[in-house]
């Protein structure tokens, strides 16, 4: 917002300030800021506070988290799962978005529908659907047995394979959409120019298309990774007790064991780790994204 | 930068392109000499970009041959054609600085990094952007971006350089400045240039020859002066410069030429020969605005004199431009340099227009 108008300022003393568009737009932020303060920042602060004070003031809860128990392992498992899901989503979504970004008219609408329609079904239902697919007497085992690939049903559940498939399925649209939007904003003349200037199709992709799609990659990776860290239903249903994630663990501590202090400490630790990873990621990719966005 | 011998001969033979039912380019033949500056002009949608895109390689033609330096390139992918191209919106890579933009074609050709450095620096000097290599393209003005695009298209010494309305996005003053630079640039690099524009002044200033394109066909090819003085039809006459065009009702032989009846009781004298057995229906009379003299009195020498009333008089860039009504349905445009004009008329004034019989051209109606 740089547009300023100084036409309306009257020279009536030192208090007269030029009217500026930014000054007015600032007020529009009042409501969202208030909302976030009351319903997001305050509860978050309460959680952090509770981690240090419940049941007794001190670091006891964090000592437990970083101690010998399963807690650190669960946190690590959560991050690893989120990272795996993010990478898988990126690998699968990039080609999909690439094809969609080139499509026009009817075929684009059909593809967009195929990407979006899964979003209309709840995560719970889709996770149960994957249980139907993966269980001992499920569709996948029936197919494998019928095709003679295996003799006895494979035990897919509970396990990380099911968790990964289920989460990738749920998160895929959130990777495709930012990628698609950044790819569609790439000027196709640039690719023609690259070709005329001597870039083979693979070089044109690597040197021009890929760098210009990086803002979408960054947005998609951040969105999918952050969301995956907080996944609850899918890992709980498909992963079983051994594939516990932070969200399940926190819920358990809070609701089953009523150990709110430890739950808060876990949540705080997860938050700090997430922020740290995000900041590192911004640093690493910041330059590239900025270069691609500077038009 | 070697001399003007490096350009390639370009020959287009029976090249055409259809998009479904739309004929974007009718079968076209064209010959551009080595090192020639050749312009294509025509209204929007007339197929200029299609022709250029076919030569560059990103528009697959429906048929025909494109010979660059004697070699048919139709089946060669664009990245192996070694042709240079400047796009209308420059198509600079936004994620690369100026240096990397210009170095791009050299890097694609696996030129050694040290040589890239010298060649890019030299090119930056040619387009007068020394020391700007580290700038982002978004930090450049339109004219500077234009020069980066020129440098990038020429740094690998392509024997053929295509330019698709390269100055279309610039304002008028900058455009004229850049026209001089492009002319200069062409002399330095010596490549054959095929230049698309819809601005006839630009084409006339820059080119050795011009092709006028309309509805996917080349209507006429010639030097700017040839096209202006001997347009092959009424479209060319009105597209290139201004023209007073009159439909002809009948044709009658006269003592030293032909008399044309143009309606409203008006007759025009011409020394030009109408085509055999012409009744006038297929041809039009064309008089250039600057061929017409504007005066108080009839001058005896002129073959044509008509009286009229000045509707308006406008002064633009060293020219006085009059619209003179000679009858209810006929209005003539007259253009004169103010310094030399015998008379400065004002709107409402009664004037006499006169021009020589040989300045009444006859052109087929298009
Ligand atoms: N990709 C395309 N698909 C369909 N029609 C096209 C396409 N490109 C150009 N055309 C049509 O071909 C004709 C010539 O276009 P173009 O060569 O771009 O004209 P110009 O550059 O002279 O303005 C126009 O009628 C245009 O609509
Ligand atoms: Mg065009």
CSV table of N, CA and C and ligand atoms in Angstrom, one decimal, chain B residues 19 22 24 43-50, ligand 1:
chain,number,residue,atom,x,y,z
B,19,UNK,N,-6.1,-23.0,-37.8
B,19,UNK,CA,-6.6,-23.4,-36.5
B,19,UNK,C,-8.0,-23.8,-36.7
B,22,UNK,N,-10.3,-21.7,-38.9
B,22,UNK,CA,-9.7,-20.4,-39.1
B,22,UNK,C,-8.4,-20.5,-39.9
B,24,UNK,N,-5.3,-18.9,-40.3
B,24,UNK,CA,-4.5,-17.8,-39.7
B,24,UNK,C,-3.5,-17.3,-40.7
B,43,UNK,N,-3.0,-5.2,-39.9
B,43,UNK,CA,-3.9,-5.0,-38.8
B,43,UNK,C,-3.8,-6.1,-37.8
B,44,UNK,N,-4.3,-6.0,-36.6
B,44,UNK,CA,-4.3,-7.0,-35.6
B,44,UNK,C,-5.1,-8.2,-36.1
B,45,UNK,N,-4.5,-9.4,-35.9
B,45,UNK,CA,-5.2,-10.6,-36.3
B,45,UNK,C,-5.0,-11.0,-37.7
B,46,UNK,N,-4.0,-10.3,-38.4
B,46,UNK,CA,-3.8,-10.6,-39.8
B,46,UNK,C,-2.8,-11.7,-40.0
B,47,UNK,N,-2.3,-12.3,-39.0
B,47,UNK,CA,-1.4,-13.5,-39.1
B,47,UNK,C,0.1,-13.2,-39.0
B,48,UNK,N,0.4,-12.0,-38.6
B,48,UNK,CA,1.9,-11.7,-38.5
B,48,UNK,C,2.6,-12.5,-37.4
B,49,UNK,N,2.0,-12.6,-36.3
B,49,UNK,CA,2.6,-13.4,-35.2
B,49,UNK,C,2.6,-14.9,-35.6
B,50,UNK,N,1.6,-15.3,-36.3
B,50,UNK,CA,1.6,-16.7,-36.7
B,50,UNK,C,2.8,-17.0,-37.6
C,1,LIG,N1,-3.6,-20.5,-30.8
C,1,LIG,C1,-4.6,-20.1,-31.6
C,1,LIG,N2,-5.7,-20.8,-31.7
C,1,LIG,C2,-6.7,-20.3,-32.5
C,1,LIG,N3,-6.6,-19.3,-33.3
C,1,LIG,C3,-5.5,-18.5,-33.3
C,1,LIG,C4,-4.4,-18.9,-32.4
C,1,LIG,N4,-3.4,-18.0,-32.6
C,1,LIG,C5,-3.9,-17.1,-33.5
C,1,LIG,N5,-5.1,-17.4,-33.9
C,1,LIG,C6,-5.9,-16.7,-34.9
C,1,LIG,O1,-5.1,-16.6,-36.1
C,1,LIG,C7,-5.2,-15.3,-36.6
C,1,LIG,C8,-3.9,-14.6,-36.8
C,1,LIG,O2,-3.4,-14.3,-35.5
C,1,LIG,P1,-2.0,-13.6,-35.2
C,1,LIG,O3,-1.0,-14.3,-36.1
C,1,LIG,O4,-1.8,-13.6,-33.8
C,1,LIG,O5,-2.3,-12.1,-35.8
C,1,LIG,P2,-1.4,-10.8,-35.6
C,1,LIG,O6,-0.1,-11.1,-34.9
C,1,LIG,O7,-1.3,-10.3,-37.0
C,1,LIG,O8,-2.2,-9.9,-34.8
C,1,LIG,C9,-6.2,-14.5,-35.7
C,1,LIG,O9,-7.5,-14.6,-36.4
C,1,LIG,C10,-6.2,-15.3,-34.5
C,1,LIG,O10,-7.4,-15.3,-33.8
